[in-house]
RNA sequence: GGCUGGGUGGCAGAGUGGCUAUGCAGCGGAUUGCAAAUCCGUGGACCUCGGUUCGACUCCGGGCCCAGCCUCCA
């Protein structure tokens, strides 16, 4: 039985889909005006694993992840770069896809864009106007009237009064209430604009997600996800918009992932303490980044440091070492060990507890190595189990030797394989001659190049440290 | 100020009302020409103060500390 922590109720709940056997899920994606940083990578990977797990349980999942391709930041950035908005967003959308692909993130089933959803957005705004939840201000902008929505604050646990007294909301003369938020911004010169019943303009940020999710998944769907920082006001506003416009309950389960932190502080653009995915991939393999993300529970903070990435590398080396020479190449055709599968699923069914699931993988590693030492025929089956379960997390699908020998980052320079093989062969000769001094000298030389040797009865092999 | 979430061994990071997390690092042993990899064994933790209980790191309450949201942010 799958249990999910629901941000709306603040407790773990049994997951029951609206329609048996089917899951409809929406995740807030990126605003494309810059490269993905590690925080974006976390959202991508976390929800990718959630989708993979739901599918492994047999659910038919429809996964929607939007792209925000028009907003103030995009407009500013395009202006500064002297580049058209279309060119800018196209570039960053492509970059995002490259990063997501590198990290082993499966593509969502639908990836709607705000600029391609204008009629849905306009229809929803019109519905809100018709029902009295929205009004047009003197400046032409359309606002959502927060006080008209009875349940405003249910997701974030905030009272309207508390929010008002918080008083950090910028006072805008056009608004009737400082907490009202914009649905449609009337066009200013030089800005991109679309025609609407209220004149040329563009949508506010919150309305696009309401419109796109409703369009792709219906007025009522199962899961809505995103980063913690979107809980308020973005998701709160989405609920207000969608439920007011459709009259239906919007989402059953809200899932929010925790932040990536640097030195105990949130990684964010405004603080300038962020690392882009491509920067990190200069020095680490994508799978190591993915492992690093999954080594913490999705709701916990994830502290970025080289030390923690190095630990991810060490962990993957142990996993892949167990898979080496195990006959698990074609793991899918081997029946998995059901006891380990059961424990893995129990961990994942407990609110997607990936650290616990990884612990099961390491217990499999020990079982494999033990079986190997005792010459048991179980090695292949256990290794196949490890590879299958790793696959459910999007890990361990590479050729073990290729992973262990591979360079550690896209930017790494080092000796090529042929050169290493040549040195290893020379050392083998020295060892055959029992010239230990020469053998050790070559080994140290290789060590200096970041190559570790492993002698075994079957011969010497090497990997990158 | 209001609202979330959290404080676990050297580090990272799960979990449980009484029983080994797991990984890295450490220590002892096996193995090895020496290493590496691997195996076996081992030390080490539950912020603080009360309460509930036969028994709490685990449940409840107070305190302290940390992060986040209340403004764009994954």
Coordinates of C-alpha atoms (C1' of nucleotides) in Angstrom, one line a residue:
Chain A
X1 CA 0.0 0.0 0.0
X2 CA 1.4 3.3 -1.1
X3 CA 1.5 6.1 1.4
X4 CA 2.1 9.7 0.4
X5 CA 2.7 12.8 2.5
X6 CA 0.1 15.2 1.5
X7 CA 1.1 18.9 2.0
X8 CA -2.6 19.8 2.1
X9 CA -3.4 17.7 5.2
X10 CA 0.2 17.7 6.5
X11 CA 0.2 13.9 7.1
X12 CA 1.0 10.7 5.3
X13 CA -2.1 9.3 3.6
X14 CA -2.9 6.1 1.8
X15 CA -2.8 6.9 -1.9
X16 CA -6.1 6.2 -3.6
X17 CA -6.4 7.4 -7.2
X18 CA -9.5 9.1 -8.5
X19 CA -9.9 6.5 -11.3
X20 CA -8.7 3.0 -10.3
X21 CA -5.5 2.1 -12.0
X22 CA -4.8 5.6 -13.3
X23 CA -2.9 8.5 -12.0
X24 CA -3.0 12.0 -13.3
X25 CA -0.1 14.2 -12.1
X26 CA 1.1 17.7 -12.7
X27 CA 4.4 19.2 -11.7
X28 CA 5.4 22.9 -12.0
X29 CA 8.4 23.0 -14.3
X30 CA 10.8 25.7 -15.1
X31 CA 10.7 29.3 -16.1
X32 CA 13.2 29.2 -19.0
X33 CA 15.4 32.2 -18.8
X34 CA 18.6 30.5 -17.6
X35 CA 20.2 27.1 -17.2
X36 CA 18.9 24.5 -14.7
X37 CA 20.6 24.7 -11.4
X38 CA 20.7 21.8 -8.9
X39 CA 17.4 22.9 -7.3
X40 CA 15.7 22.3 -10.7
X41 CA 17.5 19.1 -11.1
X42 CA 16.1 17.9 -7.8
X43 CA 12.5 18.5 -8.9
X44 CA 13.2 16.8 -12.1
X45 CA 14.7 13.7 -10.5
X46 CA 12.4 13.5 -7.5
X47 CA 9.2 13.5 -9.6
X48 CA 10.8 11.2 -12.2
X49 CA 11.3 8.7 -9.5
X50 CA 7.8 9.2 -8.2
X51 CA 6.5 8.5 -11.7
X52 CA 8.7 5.5 -12.1
X53 CA 7.5 4.1 -8.8
X54 CA 3.8 4.6 -9.6
X55 CA 4.3 2.9 -13.0
X56 CA 6.1 0.0 -11.3
X57 CA 3.1 -0.4 -9.1
X58 CA 1.0 -0.8 -12.3
X59 CA -0.6 2.6 -12.5
X60 CA -1.2 4.1 -15.9
X61 CA 0.3 7.5 -15.2
X62 CA -0.2 10.7 -17.2
X63 CA 2.6 13.0 -16.2
X64 CA 2.4 16.7 -17.2
X65 CA 5.2 19.1 -16.5
X66 CA 4.8 22.6 -17.9
X67 CA 7.2 25.2 -19.2
X68 CA 6.8 28.9 -18.3
X69 CA 8.0 30.7 -21.4
X70 CA 6.6 34.2 -20.8
X71 CA 7.1 36.3 -17.8
X72 CA 8.9 39.4 -16.5
X73 CA 12.3 37.8 -16.1
X74 CA 12.2 36.3 -19.5
X75 CA 11.3 39.6 -21.0
X76 CA 14.1 41.4 -19.0
X77 CA 16.7 38.8 -20.0
X78 CA 15.8 38.9 -23.6
X79 CA 16.0 42.7 -23.6
X80 CA 19.4 42.7 -21.9
X81 CA 20.7 40.1 -24.4
X82 CA 19.3 41.8 -27.4
X83 CA 17.7 38.6 -28.3
X84 CA 14.1 37.7 -29.2
X85 CA 12.1 36.0 -26.5
X86 CA 11.4 33.1 -28.7
X87 CA 15.1 32.5 -29.4
X88 CA 16.0 32.9 -25.7
X89 CA 13.3 30.5 -24.5
X90 CA 14.0 28.0 -27.2
X91 CA 17.7 27.9 -26.2
X92 CA 17.0 27.3 -22.6
X93 CA 14.3 24.7 -23.3
X94 CA 16.8 22.8 -25.3
X95 CA 19.4 23.1 -22.5
X96 CA 16.8 21.9 -20.0
X97 CA 16.1 18.9 -22.1
X98 CA 19.8 18.1 -22.4
X99 CA 20.2 18.3 -18.6
X100 CA 17.1 16.3 -17.9
X101 CA 18.2 13.6 -20.4
X102 CA 21.7 13.5 -18.9
X103 CA 20.3 12.9 -15.4
X104 CA 18.2 10.0 -16.7
X105 CA 14.9 11.9 -16.3
X106 CA 12.2 10.4 -18.5
X107 CA 10.2 12.9 -20.6
X108 CA 6.8 13.8 -19.2
X109 CA 3.8 12.8 -21.3
X110 CA 2.8 16.4 -21.9
X111 CA 4.9 19.5 -21.7
X112 CA 2.6 22.4 -22.2
X113 CA 3.9 25.9 -22.6
X114 CA 2.2 29.1 -21.5
X115 CA 2.5 30.7 -24.9
X116 CA 0.7 27.8 -26.5
X117 CA -2.1 27.7 -24.0
X118 CA -3.5 31.3 -24.4
X119 CA -7.1 30.3 -25.3
X120 CA -7.3 28.0 -22.2
X121 CA -5.9 30.7 -20.0
X122 CA -8.3 33.3 -21.4
X123 CA -11.3 31.0 -21.0
X124 CA -10.4 30.4 -17.3
X125 CA -10.0 34.1 -16.6
X126 CA -13.4 34.7 -18.3
X127 CA -15.0 32.1 -16.1
X128 CA -13.5 33.8 -13.0
X129 CA -14.9 37.2 -14.2
X130 CA -18.3 35.7 -14.9
X131 CA -18.5 34.1 -11.5
X132 CA -17.4 37.2 -9.7
X133 CA -14.0 36.0 -8.5
X134 CA -12.1 38.5 -10.6
X135 CA -12.3 42.1 -11.6
X136 CA -10.7 44.5 -14.1
X137 CA -8.9 47.4 -12.4
X138 CA -8.6 50.9 -13.7
X139 CA -5.2 50.2 -15.3
X140 CA -6.8 47.4 -17.4
X141 CA -5.3 44.5 -15.5
X142 CA -7.5 41.6 -14.3
X143 CA -7.1 40.6 -10.7
X144 CA -8.3 37.7 -8.6
X145 CA -10.2 38.7 -5.6
X146 CA -8.8 36.7 -2.8
X147 CA -11.5 37.5 -0.3
X148 CA -14.2 35.9 -2.5
X149 CA -12.6 32.5 -2.2
X150 CA -13.7 31.0 1.0
X151 CA -10.9 28.5 1.4
X152 CA -8.0 30.8 0.6
X153 CA -5.0 29.7 2.7
X154 CA -5.9 26.1 3.1
X155 CA -2.7 24.8 1.6
X156 CA -0.2 27.1 3.3
X157 CA -2.1 27.2 6.5
X158 CA -2.4 31.0 6.4
X159 CA -5.2 33.2 7.4
X160 CA -6.0 36.2 5.2
X161 CA -5.7 38.5 8.2
X162 CA -2.2 37.1 9.0
X163 CA -1.1 37.7 5.5
X164 CA -2.4 41.2 5.5
X165 CA -0.6 42.1 8.7
X166 CA 2.5 40.5 7.3
X167 CA 2.5 43.6 5.1
X168 CA 5.4 42.6 2.9
X169 CA 3.0 42.6 0.0
X170 CA 3.7 45.5 -2.2
X171 CA 0.8 48.0 -2.2
X172 CA -0.6 48.4 -5.6
X173 CA -3.1 51.1 -6.1
X174 CA -5.0 49.2 -8.7
X175 CA -5.8 46.3 -6.4
X176 CA -8.8 46.3 -4.2
X177 CA -7.0 44.1 -1.7
X178 CA -3.2 44.0 -1.4
X179 CA -3.4 40.2 -1.5
X180 CA -5.2 40.1 -4.8
X181 CA -3.0 38.8 -7.6
X182 CA -2.9 39.4 -11.3
X183 CA -4.5 37.1 -13.8
X184 CA -4.0 39.2 -16.9
X185 CA -1.5 42.0 -17.4
X186 CA -2.4 44.6 -20.0
X187 CA 0.3 45.1 -22.6
X188 CA 3.0 47.7 -22.2
X189 CA 4.9 49.0 -25.3
X190 CA 7.5 46.5 -26.5
X191 CA 6.2 43.6 -24.5
X192 CA 4.9 40.4 -26.0
X193 CA 1.1 40.5 -26.0
X194 CA -1.9 38.4 -27.0
X195 CA -5.4 39.5 -27.9
X196 CA -8.1 39.0 -25.3
X197 CA -11.6 40.3 -24.5
X198 CA -9.9 42.8 -22.1
X199 CA -7.4 44.0 -24.7
X200 CA -3.9 43.0 -25.6
X201 CA -1.9 41.5 -22.7
X202 CA -0.3 38.5 -21.2
X203 CA -1.2 36.1 -18.4
X204 CA 0.0 36.3 -14.8
X205 CA 2.1 33.5 -13.6
X206 CA -0.4 31.5 -11.5
X207 CA -3.2 31.3 -14.0
X208 CA -1.1 29.4 -16.6
X209 CA -0.7 26.4 -14.3
X210 CA -4.4 26.3 -13.5
X211 CA -5.3 26.5 -17.1
X212 CA -2.7 24.0 -18.4
X213 CA -3.3 21.4 -15.7
X214 CA -7.0 21.6 -16.1
X215 CA -6.7 21.3 -19.9
X216 CA -4.4 18.3 -19.8
X217 CA -5.8 16.4 -16.8
X218 CA -9.3 17.7 -16.2
X219 CA -10.7 19.9 -13.4
X220 CA -9.9 17.3 -10.7
X221 CA -6.7 15.2 -10.7
X222 CA -4.6 13.2 -8.4
X223 CA -1.2 14.7 -7.7
X224 CA 0.2 18.2 -8.0
X225 CA 3.9 18.7 -7.3
X226 CA 6.7 21.2 -7.2
X227 CA 9.3 22.8 -4.9
X228 CA 8.4 23.9 -1.4
X229 CA 8.8 27.5 -2.4
X230 CA 5.8 27.2 -4.7
X231 CA 3.4 26.2 -1.9
X232 CA 2.7 29.9 -1.3
X233 CA 1.6 31.8 -3.1
X234 CA 1.7 29.9 -6.3
X235 CA -0.1 26.7 -5.4
X236 CA -2.4 28.5 -3.0
X237 CA -3.4 30.7 -5.9
X238 CA -3.8 27.8 -8.3
X239 CA -6.3 26.2 -5.9
X240 CA -8.2 29.5 -5.6
X241 CA -8.3 29.9 -9.4
X242 CA -9.2 26.4 -10.4
X243 CA -11.7 25.6 -7.7
X244 CA -13.5 29.0 -8.3
X245 CA -13.5 28.5 -12.1
X246 CA -14.5 24.9 -12.3
X247 CA -16.5 24.5 -9.0
X248 CA -14.7 21.2 -8.5
X249 CA -12.2 20.0 -6.0
X250 CA -8.8 20.6 -7.7
X251 CA -6.1 18.2 -6.5
X252 CA -6.2 15.3 -4.0
X253 CA -2.5 15.1 -3.1
X254 CA 0.0 17.9 -3.0
X255 CA 3.6 16.8 -3.0
X256 CA 6.4 19.3 -2.3
X257 CA 10.1 18.6 -2.4
X258 CA 12.6 20.3 -0.1
X259 CA 15.4 22.7 -1.1
X260 CA 18.9 22.2 -2.1
X261 CA 21.0 24.1 0.4
X262 CA 24.6 25.4 0.3
X263 CA 26.2 26.0 3.7
X264 CA 22.8 25.6 5.4
X265 CA 21.2 28.2 3.2
X266 CA 18.7 27.8 0.3
X267 CA 20.3 27.6 -3.1
X268 CA 18.6 30.3 -5.2
X269 CA 19.1 32.7 -8.0
X270 CA 18.6 35.7 -5.8
X271 CA 21.3 34.6 -3.3
X272 CA 23.6 33.8 -6.2
X273 CA 24.8 30.7 -4.4
X274 CA 23.6 28.3 -7.1
X275 CA 25.4 25.7 -9.2
X276 CA 24.1 24.9 -12.6
X277 CA 23.7 21.3 -13.7
X278 CA 26.1 21.7 -16.5
X279 CA 28.8 23.1 -14.1
X280 CA 28.5 20.1 -11.9
X281 CA 28.5 17.7 -14.8
X282 CA 32.0 19.0 -15.7
X283 CA 33.3 17.2 -12.6
X284 CA 30.8 14.5 -11.9
X285 CA 29.0 11.9 -13.8
X286 CA 25.3 12.5 -14.2
X287 CA 24.5 9.3 -12.4
X288 CA 26.5 10.5 -9.4
X289 CA 24.4 13.6 -9.3
X290 CA 21.2 11.6 -9.5
X291 CA 22.4 9.3 -6.7
X292 CA 23.3 12.3 -4.6
X293 CA 19.8 13.6 -5.0
X294 CA 18.2 10.3 -4.1
X295 CA 20.4 9.7 -1.1
X296 CA 18.2 12.1 0.8
X297 CA 14.5 11.9 1.3
X298 CA 12.7 14.2 -1.1
X299 CA 11.2 16.4 1.6
X300 CA 14.5 16.9 3.5
X301 CA 16.9 19.6 2.7
X302 CA 19.7 18.5 0.4
X303 CA 23.0 20.0 1.3
X304 CA 25.3 20.5 -1.7
X305 CA 29.0 20.0 -1.2
X306 CA 31.8 18.3 -3.1
X307 CA 32.2 16.0 -0.2
X308 CA 28.7 14.7 -0.6
X309 CA 29.1 14.3 -4.3
X310 CA 32.3 12.3 -3.6
X311 CA 30.3 10.1 -1.3
X312 CA 27.8 9.5 -4.0
X313 CA 30.6 8.5 -6.3
X314 CA 32.0 6.0 -3.7
X315 CA 28.6 4.5 -3.2
X316 CA 28.0 4.0 -6.9
X317 CA 31.5 2.4 -7.3
X318 CA 30.5 -0.1 -4.7
X319 CA 27.2 -0.8 -6.4
X320 CA 28.7 -1.2 -9.9
X321 CA 31.7 -3.2 -8.6
X322 CA 29.2 -5.8 -7.3
X323 CA 27.5 -5.8 -10.7
X324 CA 30.8 -6.4 -12.6
X325 CA 31.2 -9.9 -14.0
X326 CA 27.9 -10.9 -12.5
X327 CA 26.1 -12.0 -15.6
X328 CA 23.4 -9.5 -15.0
X329 CA 23.8 -7.9 -18.4
X330 CA 20.3 -9.0 -19.4
X331 CA 18.8 -8.5 -16.0
X332 CA 15.3 -8.2 -17.2
X333 CA 15.0 -11.8 -18.3
X334 CA 16.1 -13.1 -14.9
X335 CA 13.6 -13.5 -12.1
X336 CA 14.4 -11.2 -9.2
X337 CA 14.8 -12.3 -5.6
X338 CA 11.3 -11.5 -4.2
X339 CA 12.5 -10.8 -0.7
X340 CA 14.6 -7.9 -1.8
X341 CA 12.0 -6.7 -4.1
X342 CA 9.5 -6.7 -1.3
X343 CA 11.7 -4.7 1.0
X344 CA 12.6 -2.2 -1.7
X345 CA 8.9 -1.7 -2.5
X346 CA 8.1 -1.3 1.1
X347 CA 10.6 1.5 1.4
X348 CA 9.3 3.2 -1.8
X349 CA 5.7 2.8 -0.7
X350 CA 6.5 4.7 2.5
X351 CA 6.3 8.1 0.9
X352 CA 9.0 7.4 -1.7
X353 CA 11.8 6.7 0.9
X354 CA 14.7 6.5 -1.5
X355 CA 17.4 6.4 1.2
X356 CA 15.8 3.3 2.6
X357 CA 15.4 1.8 -0.8
X358 CA 19.1 2.4 -1.5
X359 CA 20.0 0.7 1.8
X360 CA 18.2 -2.4 0.5
X361 CA 20.4 -2.2 -2.6
X362 CA 23.5 -2.2 -0.4
X363 CA 22.3 -5.2 1.4
X364 CA 22.0 -6.9 -2.0
X365 CA 25.6 -5.9 -2.7
X366 CA 26.8 -7.7 0.3
X367 CA 24.8 -10.7 -0.6
X368 CA 26.2 -10.7 -4.1
X369 CA 29.8 -10.4 -2.9
X370 CA 29.3 -13.1 -0.3
X371 CA 27.8 -15.4 -2.9
X372 CA 30.7 -14.7 -5.2
X373 CA 33.2 -15.6 -2.5
X374 CA 31.5 -18.8 -1.8
X375 CA 31.2 -19.6 -5.5
X376 CA 27.4 -19.7 -5.3
X377 CA 25.3 -19.7 -8.4
X378 CA 23.1 -17.1 -6.8
X379 CA 25.4 -14.3 -8.0
X380 CA 23.6 -13.9 -11.3
X381 CA 20.1 -13.8 -9.8
X382 CA 21.0 -11.4 -7.0
X383 CA 22.9 -9.1 -9.4
X384 CA 20.0 -9.1 -11.8
X385 CA 17.8 -8.1 -8.8
X386 CA 20.1 -5.3 -8.0
X387 CA 20.1 -4.0 -11.6
X388 CA 16.3 -4.3 -11.8
X389 CA 15.7 -2.4 -8.6
X390 CA 18.4 0.1 -9.4
X391 CA 16.5 0.7 -12.7
X392 CA 13.4 1.7 -10.7
X393 CA 15.4 4.6 -9.4
X394 CA 16.9 5.3 -12.8
X395 CA 20.3 4.0 -11.6
X396 CA 22.8 1.2 -12.4
X397 CA 21.8 0.7 -16.1
X398 CA 25.2 1.4 -17.5
X399 CA 27.8 -1.2 -18.3
X400 CA 29.7 -1.6 -14.9
X401 CA 33.1 -1.6 -16.5
X402 CA 32.2 1.5 -18.6
X403 CA 31.0 3.3 -15.5
X404 CA 34.1 2.3 -13.4
X405 CA 36.5 3.2 -16.1
X406 CA 34.7 6.3 -17.3
X407 CA 36.0 9.8 -16.8
X408 CA 34.4 11.5 -13.8
X409 CA 33.1 14.6 -15.6
X410 CA 32.6 16.0 -19.1
X411 CA 35.5 18.3 -18.6
X412 CA 38.0 15.8 -17.4
X413 CA 41.3 15.3 -19.2
X414 CA 43.3 12.2 -18.5
X415 CA 45.3 9.3 -20.0
X416 CA 43.4 7.4 -22.7
X417 CA 42.5 3.8 -22.3
X418 CA 45.1 2.5 -24.7
X419 CA 47.9 4.2 -22.7
X420 CA 46.6 2.7 -19.5
X421 CA 46.4 -0.7 -21.0
X422 CA 49.9 -0.4 -22.2
X423 CA 51.2 0.5 -18.7
X424 CA 49.2 -2.3 -17.2
X425 CA 50.7 -4.8 -19.7
X426 CA 54.2 -3.6 -18.8
X427 CA 53.4 -4.1 -15.1
X428 CA 52.0 -7.5 -15.8
X429 CA 55.3 -8.5 -17.4
X430 CA 57.2 -7.1 -14.4
X431 CA 55.0 -9.1 -12.1
X432 CA 55.6 -12.2 -14.1
X433 CA 59.3 -11.5 -13.7
X434 CA 58.7 -11.0 -10.0
X435 CA 60.2 -7.6 -10.4
X436 CA 58.0 -6.1 -7.6
X437 CA 59.9 -2.8 -7.5
X438 CA 59.1 -2.1 -11.2
X439 CA 55.5 -3.3 -10.8
X440 CA 55.0 -1.0 -7.8
X441 CA 56.6 1.9 -9.7
X442 CA 54.2 1.5 -12.6
X443 CA 51.2 1.2 -10.2
X444 CA 52.2 4.4 -8.4
X445 CA 52.6 6.1 -11.8
X446 CA 49.1 5.1 -12.7
X447 CA 47.8 6.1 -9.3
X448 CA 49.2 9.5 -10.0
X449 CA 47.0 9.6 -13.1
X450 CA 44.0 8.7 -11.0
X451 CA 43.9 5.0 -12.0
X452 CA 43.5 2.3 -9.4
X453 CA 44.6 -1.3 -10.2
X454 CA 43.0 -4.5 -8.9
X455 CA 45.0 -7.7 -9.2
X456 CA 43.1 -10.9 -9.2
X457 CA 43.7 -14.5 -10.3
X458 CA 41.9 -13.7 -13.5
X459 CA 44.3 -10.8 -14.3
X460 CA 44.7 -7.2 -13.5
X461 CA 42.0 -4.7 -14.1
X462 CA 41.8 -0.9 -13.7
X463 CA 39.3 1.8 -12.9
X464 CA 39.3 5.5 -12.3
X465 CA 39.5 6.4 -8.6
Chain B
rG1 C1' 5.2 38.9 14.4
rG2 C1' 2.3 34.6 11.7
rC3 C1' 2.8 29.8 9.3
rU4 C1' 5.7 25.2 7.8
rG5 C1' 9.4 21.5 8.4
rG6 C1' 13.5 19.8 11.2
rG7 C1' 17.4 18.9 15.3
rU8 C1' 20.2 11.0 15.2
rG9 C1' 27.2 8.2 15.9
rG10 C1' 33.6 11.6 12.8
rC11 C1' 30.6 12.9 8.1
rA12 C1' 26.1 11.8 5.2
rG13 C1' 21.4 9.8 6.1
rA14 C1' 16.9 6.4 7.3
rG15 C1' 13.9 4.3 11.0
rU16 C1' 11.5 2.2 15.4
rG17 C1' 7.6 2.5 22.0
rG18 C1' 11.6 -2.8 24.3
rC19 C1' 15.5 -6.1 19.0
rU20 C1' 21.8 -4.5 13.4
rA21 C1' 19.6 0.9 9.2
rU22 C1' 22.7 1.9 5.1
rG23 C1' 27.1 4.4 2.8
rC24 C1' 31.9 6.8 3.6
rA25 C1' 35.7 7.3 7.3
rG26 C1' 38.2 4.5 11.9
rC27 C1' 39.9 0.0 14.4
rG28 C1' 41.0 -5.6 14.4
rG29 C1' 41.2 -10.0 11.3
rA30 C1' 41.0 -12.9 6.5
rU31 C1' 42.7 -12.5 1.5
rU32 C1' 47.0 -10.2 -1.4
rG33 C1' 54.3 -10.4 -3.3
rC34 C1' 52.6 -5.5 -1.5
rA35 C1' 48.1 -3.1 -2.7
rA36 C1' 43.1 -2.6 -4.6
rA37 C1' 38.5 -5.0 -4.4
rU38 C1' 35.9 -8.2 -1.2
rC39 C1' 34.5 -10.8 3.2
rC40 C1' 34.2 -11.4 8.8
rG41 C1' 34.3 -8.7 13.4
rU42 C1' 34.2 -4.0 16.1
rG43 C1' 33.8 1.0 18.6
rG44 C1' 30.6 5.2 18.3
rA45 C1' 24.1 8.6 18.3
rC46 C1' 19.5 9.9 19.1
rC47 C1' 19.3 19.1 21.2
rU48 C1' 17.2 20.2 26.3
rC49 C1' 13.7 20.0 30.4
rG50 C1' 9.2 17.9 32.1
rG51 C1' 5.0 14.3 31.4
rU52 C1' 2.6 9.5 29.7
rU53 C1' 4.5 4.3 30.1
rC54 C1' 6.7 -1.7 33.1
rG55 C1' 9.9 0.7 29.4
rA56 C1' 10.9 6.6 24.9
rC57 C1' 15.7 8.5 20.6
rU58 C1' 10.6 7.0 19.1
rC59 C1' 4.1 9.5 22.0
rC60 C1' 2.5 14.5 24.6
rG61 C1' 3.9 19.6 26.5
rG62 C1' 7.6 23.7 27.4
rG63 C1' 12.4 25.6 26.0
rC64 C1' 16.7 26.3 22.9
rC65 C1' 18.7 26.1 18.0
rC66 C1' 18.5 25.5 12.4
rA67 C1' 16.2 26.0 7.6
rG68 C1' 12.1 27.7 4.8
rC69 C1' 7.5 30.6 3.5
rC70 C1' 4.7 35.2 4.4
rU71 C1' 7.9 39.4 -2.3
rC72 C1' 10.1 36.6 -7.9
rC73 C1' 12.1 31.7 -6.8
rA74 C1' 12.2 24.3 -7.8

